[in-house]
mmCIF file of C-alpha atoms in Angstrom:
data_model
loop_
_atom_site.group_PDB
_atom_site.id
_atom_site.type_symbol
_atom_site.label_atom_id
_atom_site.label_comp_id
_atom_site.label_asym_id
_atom_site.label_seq_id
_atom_site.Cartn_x
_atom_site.Cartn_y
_atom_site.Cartn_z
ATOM 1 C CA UNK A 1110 -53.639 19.150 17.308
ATOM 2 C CA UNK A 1111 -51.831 16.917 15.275
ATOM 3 C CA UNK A 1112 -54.160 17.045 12.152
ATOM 4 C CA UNK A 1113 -53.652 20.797 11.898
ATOM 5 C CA UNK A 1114 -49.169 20.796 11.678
ATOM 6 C CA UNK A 1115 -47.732 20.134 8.662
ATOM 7 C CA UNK A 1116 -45.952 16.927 9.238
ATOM 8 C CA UNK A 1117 -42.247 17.198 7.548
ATOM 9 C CA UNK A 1118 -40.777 13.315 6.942
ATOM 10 C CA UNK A 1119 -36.803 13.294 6.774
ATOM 11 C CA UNK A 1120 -35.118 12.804 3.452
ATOM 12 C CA UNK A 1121 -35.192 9.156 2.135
ATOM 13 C CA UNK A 1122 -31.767 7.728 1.756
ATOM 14 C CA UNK A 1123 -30.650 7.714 -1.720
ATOM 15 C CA UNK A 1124 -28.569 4.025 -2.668
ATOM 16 C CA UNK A 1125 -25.891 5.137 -4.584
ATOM 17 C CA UNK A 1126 -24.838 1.218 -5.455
ATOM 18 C CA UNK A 1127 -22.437 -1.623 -4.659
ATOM 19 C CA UNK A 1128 -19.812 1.220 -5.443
ATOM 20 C CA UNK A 1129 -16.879 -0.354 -4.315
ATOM 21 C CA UNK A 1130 -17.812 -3.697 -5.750
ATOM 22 C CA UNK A 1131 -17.964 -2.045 -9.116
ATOM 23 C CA UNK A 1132 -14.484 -0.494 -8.738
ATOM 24 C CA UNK A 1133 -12.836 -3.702 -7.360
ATOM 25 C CA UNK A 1134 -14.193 -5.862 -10.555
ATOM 26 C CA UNK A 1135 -13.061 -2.676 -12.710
ATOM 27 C CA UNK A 1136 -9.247 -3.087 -11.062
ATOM 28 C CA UNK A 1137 -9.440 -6.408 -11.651
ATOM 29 C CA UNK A 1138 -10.301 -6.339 -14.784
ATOM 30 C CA UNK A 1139 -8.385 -3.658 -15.863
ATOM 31 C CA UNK A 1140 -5.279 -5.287 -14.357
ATOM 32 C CA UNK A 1141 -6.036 -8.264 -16.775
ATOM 33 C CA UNK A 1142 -6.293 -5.980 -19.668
ATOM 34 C CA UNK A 1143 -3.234 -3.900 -19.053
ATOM 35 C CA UNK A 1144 -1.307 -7.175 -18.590
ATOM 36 C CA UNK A 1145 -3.052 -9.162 -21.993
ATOM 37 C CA UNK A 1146 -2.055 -5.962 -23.777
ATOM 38 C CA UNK A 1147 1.045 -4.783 -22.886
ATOM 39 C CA UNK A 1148 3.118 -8.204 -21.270
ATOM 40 C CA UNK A 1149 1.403 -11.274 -22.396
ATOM 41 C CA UNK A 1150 -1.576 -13.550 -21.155
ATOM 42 C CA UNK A 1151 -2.820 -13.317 -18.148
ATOM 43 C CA UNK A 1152 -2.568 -17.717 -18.030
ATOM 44 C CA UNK A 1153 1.398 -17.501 -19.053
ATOM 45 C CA UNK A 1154 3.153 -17.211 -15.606
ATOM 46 C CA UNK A 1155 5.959 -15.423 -16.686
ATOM 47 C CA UNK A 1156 3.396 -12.527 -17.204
ATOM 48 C CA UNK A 1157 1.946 -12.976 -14.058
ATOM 49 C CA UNK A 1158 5.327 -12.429 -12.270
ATOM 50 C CA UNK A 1159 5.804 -9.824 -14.779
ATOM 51 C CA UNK A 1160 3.254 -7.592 -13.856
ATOM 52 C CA UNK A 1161 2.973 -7.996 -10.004
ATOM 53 C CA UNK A 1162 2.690 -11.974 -9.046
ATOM 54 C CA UNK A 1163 3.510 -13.163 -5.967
ATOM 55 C CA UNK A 1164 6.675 -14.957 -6.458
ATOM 56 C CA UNK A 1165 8.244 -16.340 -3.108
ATOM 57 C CA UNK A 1166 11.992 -15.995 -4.040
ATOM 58 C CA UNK A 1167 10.995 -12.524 -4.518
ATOM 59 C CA UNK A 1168 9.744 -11.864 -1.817
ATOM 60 C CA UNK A 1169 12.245 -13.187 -0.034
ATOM 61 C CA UNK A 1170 14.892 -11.172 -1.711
ATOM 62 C CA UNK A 1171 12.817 -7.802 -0.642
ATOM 63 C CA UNK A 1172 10.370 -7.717 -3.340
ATOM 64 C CA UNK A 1173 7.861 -7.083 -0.716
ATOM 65 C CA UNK A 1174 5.622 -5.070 -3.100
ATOM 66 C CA UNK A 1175 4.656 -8.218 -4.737
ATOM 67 C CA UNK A 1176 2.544 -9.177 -1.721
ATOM 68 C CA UNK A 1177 -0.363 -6.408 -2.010
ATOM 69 C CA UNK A 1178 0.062 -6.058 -5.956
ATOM 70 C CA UNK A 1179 -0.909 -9.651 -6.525
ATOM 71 C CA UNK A 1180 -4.095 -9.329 -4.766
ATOM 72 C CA UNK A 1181 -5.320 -8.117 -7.617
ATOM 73 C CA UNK A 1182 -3.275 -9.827 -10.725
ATOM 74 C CA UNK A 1183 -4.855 -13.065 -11.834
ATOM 75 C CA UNK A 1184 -3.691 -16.348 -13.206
ATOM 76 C CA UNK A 1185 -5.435 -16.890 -16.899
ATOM 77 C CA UNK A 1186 -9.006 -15.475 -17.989
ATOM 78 C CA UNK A 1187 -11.007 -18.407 -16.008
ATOM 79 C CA UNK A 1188 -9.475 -17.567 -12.622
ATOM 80 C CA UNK A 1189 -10.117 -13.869 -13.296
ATOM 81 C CA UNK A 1190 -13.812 -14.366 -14.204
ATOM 82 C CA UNK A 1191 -14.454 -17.005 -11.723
ATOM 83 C CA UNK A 1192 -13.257 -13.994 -9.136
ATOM 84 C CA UNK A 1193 -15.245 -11.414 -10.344
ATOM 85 C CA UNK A 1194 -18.266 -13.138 -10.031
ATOM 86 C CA UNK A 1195 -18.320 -14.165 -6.571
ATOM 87 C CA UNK A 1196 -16.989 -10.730 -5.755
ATOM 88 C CA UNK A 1197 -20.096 -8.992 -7.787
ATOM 89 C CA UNK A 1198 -21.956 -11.516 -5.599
ATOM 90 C CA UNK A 1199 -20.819 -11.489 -2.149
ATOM 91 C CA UNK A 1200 -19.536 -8.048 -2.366
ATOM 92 C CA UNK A 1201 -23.135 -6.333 -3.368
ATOM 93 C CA UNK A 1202 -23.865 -8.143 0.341
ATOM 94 C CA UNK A 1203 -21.336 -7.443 1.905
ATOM 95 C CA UNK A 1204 -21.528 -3.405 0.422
ATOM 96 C CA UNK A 1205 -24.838 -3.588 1.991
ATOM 97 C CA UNK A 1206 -24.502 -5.065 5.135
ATOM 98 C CA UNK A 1207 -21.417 -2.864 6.329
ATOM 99 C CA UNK A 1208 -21.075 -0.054 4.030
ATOM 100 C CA UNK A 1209 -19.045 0.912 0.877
ATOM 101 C CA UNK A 1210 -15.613 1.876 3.460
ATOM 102 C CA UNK A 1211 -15.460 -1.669 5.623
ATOM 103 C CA UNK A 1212 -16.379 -3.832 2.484
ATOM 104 C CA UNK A 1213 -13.307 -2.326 0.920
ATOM 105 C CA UNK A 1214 -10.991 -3.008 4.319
ATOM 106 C CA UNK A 1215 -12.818 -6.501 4.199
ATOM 107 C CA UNK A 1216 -11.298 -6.614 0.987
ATOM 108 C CA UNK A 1217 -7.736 -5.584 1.139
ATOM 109 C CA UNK A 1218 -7.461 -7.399 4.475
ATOM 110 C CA UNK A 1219 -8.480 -10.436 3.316
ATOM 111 C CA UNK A 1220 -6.422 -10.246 0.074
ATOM 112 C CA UNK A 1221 -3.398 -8.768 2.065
ATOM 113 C CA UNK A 1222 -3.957 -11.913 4.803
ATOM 114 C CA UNK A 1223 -4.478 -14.379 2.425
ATOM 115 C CA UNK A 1224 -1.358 -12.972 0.005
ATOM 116 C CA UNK A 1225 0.670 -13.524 3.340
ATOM 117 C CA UNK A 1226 -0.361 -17.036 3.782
ATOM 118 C CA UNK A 1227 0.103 -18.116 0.957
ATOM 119 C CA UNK A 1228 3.610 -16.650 0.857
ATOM 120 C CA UNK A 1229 4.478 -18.336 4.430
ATOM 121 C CA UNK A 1230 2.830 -21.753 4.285
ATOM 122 C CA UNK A 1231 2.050 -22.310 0.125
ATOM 123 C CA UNK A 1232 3.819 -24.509 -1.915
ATOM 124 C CA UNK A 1233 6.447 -22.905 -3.624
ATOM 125 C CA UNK A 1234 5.436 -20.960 -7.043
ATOM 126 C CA UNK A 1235 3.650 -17.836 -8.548
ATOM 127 C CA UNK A 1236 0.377 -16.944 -5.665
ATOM 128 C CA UNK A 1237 -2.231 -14.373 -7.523
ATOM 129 C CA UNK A 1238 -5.553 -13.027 -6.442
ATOM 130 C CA UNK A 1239 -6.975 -12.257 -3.192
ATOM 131 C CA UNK A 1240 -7.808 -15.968 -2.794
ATOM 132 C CA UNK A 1241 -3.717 -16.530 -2.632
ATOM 133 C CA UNK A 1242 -4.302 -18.990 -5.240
ATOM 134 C CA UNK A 1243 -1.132 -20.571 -5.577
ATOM 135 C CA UNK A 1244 0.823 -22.216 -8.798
ATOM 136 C CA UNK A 1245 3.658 -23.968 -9.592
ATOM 137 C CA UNK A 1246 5.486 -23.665 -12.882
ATOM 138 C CA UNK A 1247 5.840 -27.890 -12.901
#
């Protein structure tokens, strides 16, 4: 009976890509760009607070904005690149292991918790980057 139906298999599942890890390198990097081209470099921290920085007087006076916009501003070329390669290579894992949506709220969670703790217990000076990565102008 079985060798005389047609026997239909379902679809197989097309991978479109670590997606979202290819558009949170491009913000990155873009970011970098924008800020090499238009304020100055990326490793003067004067830019850095220019263009989004996390800069705890700042914040403190209601600059709150500063907090998620420096998850993604970078402090110098090294730090930048250093990031974007151990995002391309956890977040092609993590893209696969939970999806394109929940590697992207891994992502802004963790930057947005880790902008936040550097804010409340760093030392005082410029934080950047969703590892909080924070500098002091000494």
């Amino acid at each position: 009976a079985l060798g005389r139906r047609e026997v239909v298999l379902p679809p197989t599942p097309t991978r479109a890509g670590p997606r979202v890890t290819i558009g949170l390198i491009a913000a990155n990097a873009l970011v970098a760009i924008v800020t090499a081209l238009v304020v100055g470099s990326p490793g003067d921290l004067g830019a850095v607070v220019r263009v989004g920085g996390s800069l705890r007087s700042a914040v403190d006076l209601g600059e709150w904005w500063r907090v998620p916009a420096s998850v993604f501003v970078h402090v110098g070329w090294v730090h930048l690149i250093v990031n974007l390669l151990g995002l391309w290579s956890l977040g092609r894992i993590a893209e696969g292991l939970f999806g394109p949506a929940r590697t992207f709220a891994i992502y802004a969670a963790a930057g947005i918790v880790g902008a936040v703790a550097s804010h409340a217990f760093g030392a005082a000076g410029v934080s950047a980057a969703a590892t909080g990565r924070t500098l002091s102008s000494r």
